[in-house]
CSV table of C-alpha atoms and ligand atoms in Angstrom, one decimal:
chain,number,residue,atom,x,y,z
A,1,UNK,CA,-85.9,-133.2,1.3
A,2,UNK,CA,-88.4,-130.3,1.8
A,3,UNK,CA,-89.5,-128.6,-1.3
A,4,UNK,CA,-91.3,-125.2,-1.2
A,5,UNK,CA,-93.7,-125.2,-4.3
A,6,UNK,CA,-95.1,-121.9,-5.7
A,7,UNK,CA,-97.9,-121.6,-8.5
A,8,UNK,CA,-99.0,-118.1,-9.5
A,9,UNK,CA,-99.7,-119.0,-13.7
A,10,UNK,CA,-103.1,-117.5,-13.6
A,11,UNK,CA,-105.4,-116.0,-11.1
A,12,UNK,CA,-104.6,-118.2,-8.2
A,13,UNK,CA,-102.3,-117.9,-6.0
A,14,UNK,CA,-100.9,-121.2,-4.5
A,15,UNK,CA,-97.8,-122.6,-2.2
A,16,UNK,CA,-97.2,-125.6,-0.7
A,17,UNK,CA,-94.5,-127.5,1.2
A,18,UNK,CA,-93.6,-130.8,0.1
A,19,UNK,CA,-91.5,-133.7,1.7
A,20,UNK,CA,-89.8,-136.1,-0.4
A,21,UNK,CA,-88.0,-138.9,1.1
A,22,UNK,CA,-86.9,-141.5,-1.6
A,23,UNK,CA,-90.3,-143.0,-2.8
A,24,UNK,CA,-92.5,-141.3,0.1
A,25,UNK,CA,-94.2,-138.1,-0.8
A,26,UNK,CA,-96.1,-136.1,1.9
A,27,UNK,CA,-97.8,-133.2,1.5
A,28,UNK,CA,-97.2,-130.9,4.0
A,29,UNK,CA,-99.2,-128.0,3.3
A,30,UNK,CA,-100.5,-126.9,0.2
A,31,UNK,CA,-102.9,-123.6,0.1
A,32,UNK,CA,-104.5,-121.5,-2.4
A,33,UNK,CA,-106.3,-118.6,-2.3
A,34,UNK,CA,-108.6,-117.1,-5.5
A,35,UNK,CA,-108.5,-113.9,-6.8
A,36,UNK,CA,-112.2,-112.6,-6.6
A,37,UNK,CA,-111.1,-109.3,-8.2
A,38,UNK,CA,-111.5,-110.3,-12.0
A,39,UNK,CA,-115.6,-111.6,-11.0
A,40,UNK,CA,-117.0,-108.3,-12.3
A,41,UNK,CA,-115.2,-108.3,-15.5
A,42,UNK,CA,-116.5,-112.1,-16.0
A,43,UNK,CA,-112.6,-113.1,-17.1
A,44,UNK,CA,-109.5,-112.8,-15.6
A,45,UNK,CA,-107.8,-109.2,-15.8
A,46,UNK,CA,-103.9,-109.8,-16.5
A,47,UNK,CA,-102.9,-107.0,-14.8
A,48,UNK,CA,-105.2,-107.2,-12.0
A,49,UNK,CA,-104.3,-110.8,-11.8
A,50,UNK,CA,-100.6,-109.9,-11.5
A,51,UNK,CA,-101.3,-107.0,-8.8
A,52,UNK,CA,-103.1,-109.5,-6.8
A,53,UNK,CA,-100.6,-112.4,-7.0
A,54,UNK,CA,-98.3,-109.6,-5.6
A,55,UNK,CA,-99.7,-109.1,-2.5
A,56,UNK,CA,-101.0,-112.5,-1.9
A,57,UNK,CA,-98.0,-114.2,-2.1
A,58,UNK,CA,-95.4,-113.3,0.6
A,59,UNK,CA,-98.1,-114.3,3.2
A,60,UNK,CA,-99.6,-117.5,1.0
A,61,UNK,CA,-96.1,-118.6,1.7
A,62,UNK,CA,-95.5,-117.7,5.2
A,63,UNK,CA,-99.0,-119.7,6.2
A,64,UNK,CA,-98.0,-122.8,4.1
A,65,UNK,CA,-94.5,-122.7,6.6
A,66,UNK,CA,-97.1,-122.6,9.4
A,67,UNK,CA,-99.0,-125.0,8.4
A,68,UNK,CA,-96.0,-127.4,7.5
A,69,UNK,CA,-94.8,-127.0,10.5
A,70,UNK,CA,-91.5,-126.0,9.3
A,71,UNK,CA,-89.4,-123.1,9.1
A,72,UNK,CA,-88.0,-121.4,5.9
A,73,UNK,CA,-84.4,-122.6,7.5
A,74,UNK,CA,-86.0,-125.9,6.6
A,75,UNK,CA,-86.6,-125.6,3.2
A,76,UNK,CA,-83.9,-127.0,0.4
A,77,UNK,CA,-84.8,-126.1,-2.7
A,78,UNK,CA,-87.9,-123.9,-4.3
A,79,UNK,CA,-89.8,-124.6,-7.3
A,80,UNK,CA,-92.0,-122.5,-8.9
A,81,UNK,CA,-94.3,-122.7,-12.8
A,82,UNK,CA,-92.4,-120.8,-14.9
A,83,UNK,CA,-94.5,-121.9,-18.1
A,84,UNK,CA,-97.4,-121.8,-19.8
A,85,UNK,CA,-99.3,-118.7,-18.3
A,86,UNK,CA,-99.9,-114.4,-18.0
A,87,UNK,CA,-96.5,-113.2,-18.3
A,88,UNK,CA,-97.1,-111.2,-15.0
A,89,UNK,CA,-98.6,-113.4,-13.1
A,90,UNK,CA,-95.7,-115.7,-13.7
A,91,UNK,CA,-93.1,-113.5,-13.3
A,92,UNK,CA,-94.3,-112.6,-10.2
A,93,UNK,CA,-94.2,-116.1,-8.2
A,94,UNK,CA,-90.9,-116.7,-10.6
A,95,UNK,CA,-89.1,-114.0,-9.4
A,96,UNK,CA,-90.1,-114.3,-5.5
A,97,UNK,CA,-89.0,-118.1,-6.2
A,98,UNK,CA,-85.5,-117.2,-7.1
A,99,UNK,CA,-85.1,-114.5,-4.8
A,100,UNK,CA,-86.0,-116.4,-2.3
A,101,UNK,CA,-83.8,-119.4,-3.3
A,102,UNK,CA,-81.2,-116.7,-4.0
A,103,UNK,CA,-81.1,-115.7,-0.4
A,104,UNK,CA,-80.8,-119.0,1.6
A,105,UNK,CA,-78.4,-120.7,-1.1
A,106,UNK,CA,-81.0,-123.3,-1.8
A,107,UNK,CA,-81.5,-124.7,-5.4
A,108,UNK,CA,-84.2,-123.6,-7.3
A,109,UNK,CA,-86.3,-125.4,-10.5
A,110,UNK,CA,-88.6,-124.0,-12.4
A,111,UNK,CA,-91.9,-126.1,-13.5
A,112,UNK,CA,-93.6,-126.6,-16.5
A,113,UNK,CA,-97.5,-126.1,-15.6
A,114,UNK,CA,-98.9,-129.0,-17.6
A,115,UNK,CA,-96.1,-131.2,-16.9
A,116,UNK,CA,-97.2,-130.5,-13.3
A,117,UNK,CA,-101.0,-131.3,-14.4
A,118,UNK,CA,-99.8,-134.5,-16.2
A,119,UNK,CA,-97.7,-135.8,-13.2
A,120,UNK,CA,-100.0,-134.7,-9.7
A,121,UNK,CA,-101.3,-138.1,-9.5
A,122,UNK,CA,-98.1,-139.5,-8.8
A,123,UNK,CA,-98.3,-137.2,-5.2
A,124,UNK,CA,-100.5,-140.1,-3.8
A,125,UNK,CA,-99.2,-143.1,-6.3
A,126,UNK,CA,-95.7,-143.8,-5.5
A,127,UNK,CA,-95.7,-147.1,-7.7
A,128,UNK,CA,-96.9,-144.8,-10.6
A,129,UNK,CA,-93.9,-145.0,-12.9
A,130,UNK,CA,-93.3,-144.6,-16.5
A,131,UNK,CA,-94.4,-145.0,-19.6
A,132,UNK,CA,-97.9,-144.2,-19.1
A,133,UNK,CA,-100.6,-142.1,-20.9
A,134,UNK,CA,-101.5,-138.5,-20.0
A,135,UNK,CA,-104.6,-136.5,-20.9
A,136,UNK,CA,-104.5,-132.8,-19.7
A,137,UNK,CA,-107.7,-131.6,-19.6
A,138,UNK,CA,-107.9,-127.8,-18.2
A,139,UNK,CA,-109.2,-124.5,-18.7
A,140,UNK,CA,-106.2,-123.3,-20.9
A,141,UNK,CA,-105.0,-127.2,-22.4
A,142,UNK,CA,-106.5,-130.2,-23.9
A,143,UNK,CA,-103.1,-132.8,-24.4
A,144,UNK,CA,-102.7,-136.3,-25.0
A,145,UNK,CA,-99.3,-136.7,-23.7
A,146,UNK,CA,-97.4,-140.0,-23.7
A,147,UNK,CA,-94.7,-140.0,-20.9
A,148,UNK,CA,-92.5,-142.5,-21.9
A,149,UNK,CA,-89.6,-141.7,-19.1
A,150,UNK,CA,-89.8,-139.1,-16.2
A,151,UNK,CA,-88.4,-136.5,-18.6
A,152,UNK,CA,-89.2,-137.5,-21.4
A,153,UNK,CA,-92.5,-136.9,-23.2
A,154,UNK,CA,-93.9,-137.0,-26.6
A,155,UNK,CA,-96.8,-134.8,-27.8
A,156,UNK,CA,-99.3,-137.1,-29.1
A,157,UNK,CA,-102.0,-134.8,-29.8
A,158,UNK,CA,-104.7,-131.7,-28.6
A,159,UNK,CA,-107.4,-129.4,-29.2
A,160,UNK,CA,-107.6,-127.2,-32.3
A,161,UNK,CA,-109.2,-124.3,-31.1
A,162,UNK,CA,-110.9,-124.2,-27.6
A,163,UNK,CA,-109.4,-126.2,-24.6
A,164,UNK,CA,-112.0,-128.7,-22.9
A,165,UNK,CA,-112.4,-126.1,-19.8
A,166,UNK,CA,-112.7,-123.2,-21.8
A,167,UNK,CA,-115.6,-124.6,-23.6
A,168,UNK,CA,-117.6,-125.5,-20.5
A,169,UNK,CA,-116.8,-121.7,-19.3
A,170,UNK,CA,-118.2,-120.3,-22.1
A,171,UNK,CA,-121.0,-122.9,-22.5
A,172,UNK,CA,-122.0,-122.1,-18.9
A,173,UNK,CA,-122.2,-118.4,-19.7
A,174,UNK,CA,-124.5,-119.1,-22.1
A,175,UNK,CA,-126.6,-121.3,-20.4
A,176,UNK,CA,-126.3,-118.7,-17.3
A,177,UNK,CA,-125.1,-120.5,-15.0
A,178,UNK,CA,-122.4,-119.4,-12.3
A,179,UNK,CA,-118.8,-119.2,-13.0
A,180,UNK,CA,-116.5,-121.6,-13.8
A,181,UNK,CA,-118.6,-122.9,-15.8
A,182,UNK,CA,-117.5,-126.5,-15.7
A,183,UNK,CA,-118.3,-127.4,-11.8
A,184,UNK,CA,-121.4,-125.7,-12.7
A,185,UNK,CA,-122.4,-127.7,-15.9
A,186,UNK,CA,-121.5,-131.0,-14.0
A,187,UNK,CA,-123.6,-130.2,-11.0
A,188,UNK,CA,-126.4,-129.3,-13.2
A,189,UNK,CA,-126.0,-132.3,-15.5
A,190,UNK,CA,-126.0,-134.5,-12.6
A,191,UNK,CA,-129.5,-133.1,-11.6
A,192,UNK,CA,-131.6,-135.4,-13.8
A,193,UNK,CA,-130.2,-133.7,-17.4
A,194,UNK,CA,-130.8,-136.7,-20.5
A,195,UNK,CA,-127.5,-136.4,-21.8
A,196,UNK,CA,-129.3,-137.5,-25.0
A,197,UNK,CA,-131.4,-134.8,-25.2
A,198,UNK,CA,-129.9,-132.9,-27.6
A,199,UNK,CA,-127.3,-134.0,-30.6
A,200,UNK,CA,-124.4,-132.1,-30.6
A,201,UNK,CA,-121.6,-132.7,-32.9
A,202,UNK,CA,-118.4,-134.2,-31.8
A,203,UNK,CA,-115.5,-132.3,-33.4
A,204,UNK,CA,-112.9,-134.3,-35.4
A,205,UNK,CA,-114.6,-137.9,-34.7
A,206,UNK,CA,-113.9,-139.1,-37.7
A,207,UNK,CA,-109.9,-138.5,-37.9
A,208,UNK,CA,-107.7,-141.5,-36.8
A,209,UNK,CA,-105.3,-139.0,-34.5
A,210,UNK,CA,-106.1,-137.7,-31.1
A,211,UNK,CA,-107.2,-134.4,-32.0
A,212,UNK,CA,-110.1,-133.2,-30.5
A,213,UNK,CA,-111.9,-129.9,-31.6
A,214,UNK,CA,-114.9,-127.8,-29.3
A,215,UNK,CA,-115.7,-124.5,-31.3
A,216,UNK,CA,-118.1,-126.8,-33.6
A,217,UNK,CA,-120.3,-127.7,-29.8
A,218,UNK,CA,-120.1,-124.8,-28.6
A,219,UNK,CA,-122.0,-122.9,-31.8
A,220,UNK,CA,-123.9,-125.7,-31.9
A,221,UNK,CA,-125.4,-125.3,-28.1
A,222,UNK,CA,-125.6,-121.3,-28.7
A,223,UNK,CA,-127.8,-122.4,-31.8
A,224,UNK,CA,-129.8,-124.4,-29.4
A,225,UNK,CA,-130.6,-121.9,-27.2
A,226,UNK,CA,-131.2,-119.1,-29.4
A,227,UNK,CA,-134.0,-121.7,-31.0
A,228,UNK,CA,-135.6,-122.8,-27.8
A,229,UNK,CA,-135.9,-119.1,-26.5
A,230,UNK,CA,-134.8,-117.6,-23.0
A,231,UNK,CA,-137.7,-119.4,-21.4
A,232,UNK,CA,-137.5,-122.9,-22.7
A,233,UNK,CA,-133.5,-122.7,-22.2
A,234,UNK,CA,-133.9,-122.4,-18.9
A,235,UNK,CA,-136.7,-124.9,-18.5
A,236,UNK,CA,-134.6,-127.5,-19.9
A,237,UNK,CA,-131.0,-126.5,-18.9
A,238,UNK,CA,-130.2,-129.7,-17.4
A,239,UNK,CA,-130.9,-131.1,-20.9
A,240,UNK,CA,-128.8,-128.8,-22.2
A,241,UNK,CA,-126.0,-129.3,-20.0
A,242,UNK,CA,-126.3,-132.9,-19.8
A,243,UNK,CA,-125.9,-133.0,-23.6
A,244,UNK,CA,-122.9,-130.7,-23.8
A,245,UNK,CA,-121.3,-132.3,-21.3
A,246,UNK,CA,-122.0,-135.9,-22.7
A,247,UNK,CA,-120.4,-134.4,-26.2
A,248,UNK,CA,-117.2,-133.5,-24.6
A,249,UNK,CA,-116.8,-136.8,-22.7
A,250,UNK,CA,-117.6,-138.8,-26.2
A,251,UNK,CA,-114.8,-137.1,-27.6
A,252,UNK,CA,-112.1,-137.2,-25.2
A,253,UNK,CA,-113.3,-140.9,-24.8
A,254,UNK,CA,-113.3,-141.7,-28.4
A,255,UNK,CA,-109.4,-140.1,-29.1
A,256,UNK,CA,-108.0,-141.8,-25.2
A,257,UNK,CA,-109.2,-145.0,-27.0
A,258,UNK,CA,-107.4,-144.1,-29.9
A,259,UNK,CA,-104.2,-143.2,-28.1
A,260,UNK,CA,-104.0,-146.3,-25.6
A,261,UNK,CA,-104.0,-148.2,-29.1
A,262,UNK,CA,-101.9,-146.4,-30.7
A,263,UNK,CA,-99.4,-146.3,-28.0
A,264,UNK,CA,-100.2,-149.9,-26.5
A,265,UNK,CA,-99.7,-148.4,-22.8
A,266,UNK,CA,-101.4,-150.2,-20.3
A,267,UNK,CA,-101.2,-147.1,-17.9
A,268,UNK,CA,-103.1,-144.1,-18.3
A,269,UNK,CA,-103.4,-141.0,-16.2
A,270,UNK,CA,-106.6,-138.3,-15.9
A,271,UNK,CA,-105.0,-134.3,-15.6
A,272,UNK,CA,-106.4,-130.9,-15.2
A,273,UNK,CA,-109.2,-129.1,-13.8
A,274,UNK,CA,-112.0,-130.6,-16.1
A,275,UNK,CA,-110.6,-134.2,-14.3
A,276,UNK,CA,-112.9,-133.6,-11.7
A,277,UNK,CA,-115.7,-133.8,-13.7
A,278,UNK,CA,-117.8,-136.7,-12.5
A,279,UNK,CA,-119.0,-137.9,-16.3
A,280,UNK,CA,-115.9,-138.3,-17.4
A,281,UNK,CA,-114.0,-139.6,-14.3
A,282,UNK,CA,-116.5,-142.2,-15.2
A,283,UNK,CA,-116.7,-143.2,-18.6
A,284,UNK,CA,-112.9,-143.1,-18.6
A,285,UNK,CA,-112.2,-145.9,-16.2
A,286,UNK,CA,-114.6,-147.8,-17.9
A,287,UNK,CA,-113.2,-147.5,-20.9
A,288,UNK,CA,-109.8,-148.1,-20.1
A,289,UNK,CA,-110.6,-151.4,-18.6
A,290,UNK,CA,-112.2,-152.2,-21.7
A,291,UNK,CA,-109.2,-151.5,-23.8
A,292,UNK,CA,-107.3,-153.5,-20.9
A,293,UNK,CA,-105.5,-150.7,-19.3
A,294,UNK,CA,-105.9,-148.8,-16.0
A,295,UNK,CA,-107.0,-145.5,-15.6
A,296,UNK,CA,-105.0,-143.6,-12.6
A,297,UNK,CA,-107.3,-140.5,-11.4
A,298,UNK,CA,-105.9,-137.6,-10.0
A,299,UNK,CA,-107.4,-137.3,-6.5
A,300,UNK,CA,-109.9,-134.4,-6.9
A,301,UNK,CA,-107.8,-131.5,-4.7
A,302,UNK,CA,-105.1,-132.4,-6.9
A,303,UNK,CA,-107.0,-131.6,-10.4
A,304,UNK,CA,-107.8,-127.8,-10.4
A,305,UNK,CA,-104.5,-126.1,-10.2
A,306,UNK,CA,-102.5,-126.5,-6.9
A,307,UNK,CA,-98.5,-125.9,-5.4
A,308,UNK,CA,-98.4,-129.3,-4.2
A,309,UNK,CA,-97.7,-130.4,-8.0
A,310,UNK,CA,-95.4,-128.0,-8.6
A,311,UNK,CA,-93.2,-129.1,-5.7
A,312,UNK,CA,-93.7,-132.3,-6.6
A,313,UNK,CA,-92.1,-132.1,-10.4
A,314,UNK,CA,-89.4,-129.7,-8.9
A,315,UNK,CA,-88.7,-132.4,-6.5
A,316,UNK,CA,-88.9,-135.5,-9.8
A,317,UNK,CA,-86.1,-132.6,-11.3
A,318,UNK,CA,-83.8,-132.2,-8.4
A,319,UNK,CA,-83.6,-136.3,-8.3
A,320,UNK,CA,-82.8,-136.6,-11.4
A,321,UNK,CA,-79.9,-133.8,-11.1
A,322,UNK,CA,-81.6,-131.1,-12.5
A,323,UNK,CA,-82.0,-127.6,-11.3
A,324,UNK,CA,-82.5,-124.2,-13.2
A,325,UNK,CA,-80.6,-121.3,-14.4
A,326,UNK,CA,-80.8,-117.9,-12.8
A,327,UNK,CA,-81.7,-116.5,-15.6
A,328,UNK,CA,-84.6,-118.9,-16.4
A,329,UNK,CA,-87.2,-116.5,-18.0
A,330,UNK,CA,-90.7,-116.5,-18.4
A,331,UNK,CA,-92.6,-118.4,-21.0
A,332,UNK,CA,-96.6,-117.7,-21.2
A,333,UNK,CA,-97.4,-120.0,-24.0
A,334,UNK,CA,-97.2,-123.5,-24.2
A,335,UNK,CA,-94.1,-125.3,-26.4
A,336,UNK,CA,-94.7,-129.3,-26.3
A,337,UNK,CA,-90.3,-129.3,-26.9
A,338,UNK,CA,-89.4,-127.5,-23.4
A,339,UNK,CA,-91.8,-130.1,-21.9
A,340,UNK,CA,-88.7,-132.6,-22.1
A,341,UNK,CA,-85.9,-132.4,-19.8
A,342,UNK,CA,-83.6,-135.2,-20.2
B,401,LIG,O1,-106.4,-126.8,-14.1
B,401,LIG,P1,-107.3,-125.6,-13.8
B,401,LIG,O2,-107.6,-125.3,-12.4
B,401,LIG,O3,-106.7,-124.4,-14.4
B,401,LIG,C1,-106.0,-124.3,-15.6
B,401,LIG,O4,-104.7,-124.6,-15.6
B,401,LIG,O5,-106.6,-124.0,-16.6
B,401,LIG,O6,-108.6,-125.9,-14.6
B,401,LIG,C2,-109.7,-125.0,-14.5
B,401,LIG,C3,-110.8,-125.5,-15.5
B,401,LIG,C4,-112.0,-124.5,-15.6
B,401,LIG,O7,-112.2,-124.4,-17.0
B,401,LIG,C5,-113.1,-125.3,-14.9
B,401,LIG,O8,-114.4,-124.9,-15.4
B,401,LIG,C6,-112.8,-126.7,-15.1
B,401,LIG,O9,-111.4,-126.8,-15.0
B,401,LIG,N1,-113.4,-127.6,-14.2
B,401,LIG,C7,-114.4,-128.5,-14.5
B,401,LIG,C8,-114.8,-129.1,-13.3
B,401,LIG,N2,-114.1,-128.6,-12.3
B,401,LIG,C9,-113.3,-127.6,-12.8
B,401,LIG,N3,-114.8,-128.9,-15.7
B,401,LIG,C10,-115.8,-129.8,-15.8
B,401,LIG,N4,-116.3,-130.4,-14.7
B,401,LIG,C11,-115.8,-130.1,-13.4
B,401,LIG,N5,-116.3,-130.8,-12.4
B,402,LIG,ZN1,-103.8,-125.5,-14.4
């Protein structure tokens, strides 16, 4: 089965063509192309961001034909996100989805973003199978998801306020460092930062749940830097970032433990943009071997978002007998209930 896999949620514009044969998954393109329009606003521009998905998208897909090797003639079925995201950027990639499907006769599915997150690793795991434990981690989410069938999810916990990417965005504008913020702090961090330099607060620590909570950190490290001054804030921004960055990891760490004992998986997998991060790729693995479990990693062009995982859950769908509606609509924010298909 070839799967055509399209991911316009935010400002990136992504396809991809998939090829699933029973247990095999091969990637046969998968392409993605940024939107640089929203850099002088320093935040995405919805509308702009919708615009651009627009006239990006016809030839995204085209080239990811090409570089499949295939034809559209080849393709069976079309997936696209259809949840959480802008509203126009969705509907823009949702729409050319079912059109497109429309046209040939082809099923199409629509795909839950962080389900897509939650399940990339499985693109180069085939013997990755349920139940396992799934931390999201990316500029919009921060979930603790168990997945106890393909399907079939429970919510186990998340953020409060900021998602984990968000805060190392906005701690990176504060510290001045380049957009996104979160490849930025890591690189930094890594360049000899004490990640005890500073004590910043973990949000939440002392709850039994697998809440976590960043708006606490991220006054605290403004605090910080208005105290040491422009000058010494620069001097010692690997410190800085180091620390922040050392924060976050002890407190996805602490609630992970927390879940795998709660939840007694022996499985766990690492989602989402901020899974590239090196710290907590790290600590992580570590951690889950000491609470006897194994941590799966999403391979790194699989973290930040990507077609090639949307394909992939439409594919998991159409096995299992599922395809969408027509009329399947837009949804930009996230609901934990639609997560669950079967
Ligand atoms: O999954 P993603 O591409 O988009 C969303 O669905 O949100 O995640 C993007 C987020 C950004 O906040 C970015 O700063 C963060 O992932 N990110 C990182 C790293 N690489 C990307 N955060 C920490 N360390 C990294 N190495
Ligand atoms: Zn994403």
């Amino acid at each position: 089965m070839l799967i055509l896999g399209i991911e316009t949620s935010c400002d990136d514009t992504g396809a991809s063509v998939l090829r699933v044969d029973g247990a095999e998954r091969t990637v046969l393109s998968s392409i993605l192309s940024s939107q640089v329009v929203h850099q002088e606003y320093g935040g995405v521009v919805p509308e702009l961001a919708s615009r651009a998905h627009l006239t990006a998208l016809a030839p995204m897909v085209r080239r990811a034909l090409d570089q499949a090797g295939v034809t559209l003639a080849d393709i069976d079925a079309v997936a696209a996100t259809f949840m959480p995201g802008l509203v126009g950027s969705l509907l823009v990639g949702l729409t050319f989805a079912k059109s497109l499907a429309w046209s040939r006769g082809i099923p199409f599915v629509g795909v839950n973003h962080i389900e897509a997150h939650l399940l990339a690793v499985c693109l180069e795991e085939p013997d990755l199978a349920p139940p396992f434990l799934g931390l999201v981690v990316s500029g919009g989410h921060t979930e603790f998801i168990l997945v106890e069938d393909w399907g079939r999810y429970r919510l186990l916990g998340s953020t409060l306020d900021d998602a984990a990417g968000e805060a190392f965005d906005k701690v990176g504008q504060l510290l001045g460092l380049p957009y996104p913020g979160g490849p930025s702090i890591d690189k930094t961090a890594r360049a000899g930062g004490d990640p005890h330099a500073f004590a910043f607060p973990r949000g939440l620590r002392k709850r039994d749940d697998c809440d976590v909570s960043f708006s606490g950190l991220k006054t605290a490290v403004r605090l910080a830097v208005e105290k040491l001054g422009p000058e010494e804030a620069q001097r010692r921004v690997a410190d800085l970032a180091a620390s922040f960055q050392e924060a976050v990891v002890a407190s996805l760490e602490d609630k992970f433990a927390w879940a795998l004992r709660h939840t007694g998986a022996r499985h766990a997998v690492l989602a989402g943009g901020v899974a590239a991060n090196s710290a907590l790729r790290n600590r992580l693995t570590e951690r889950a071997a000491s609470e006897g479990a194994l941590l799966h990693l999403t391979p790194m062009r699989f973290c930040t978002d990507n077609a090639a995982m949307i394909a992939w859950v439409g594919a998991l769908k159409l096995q299992h007998g599922i395809r969408s509606d027509w009329g399947l609509a837009a949804v930009p924010a996230f609901e934990a209930v639609p997560l669950n298909w079967r």
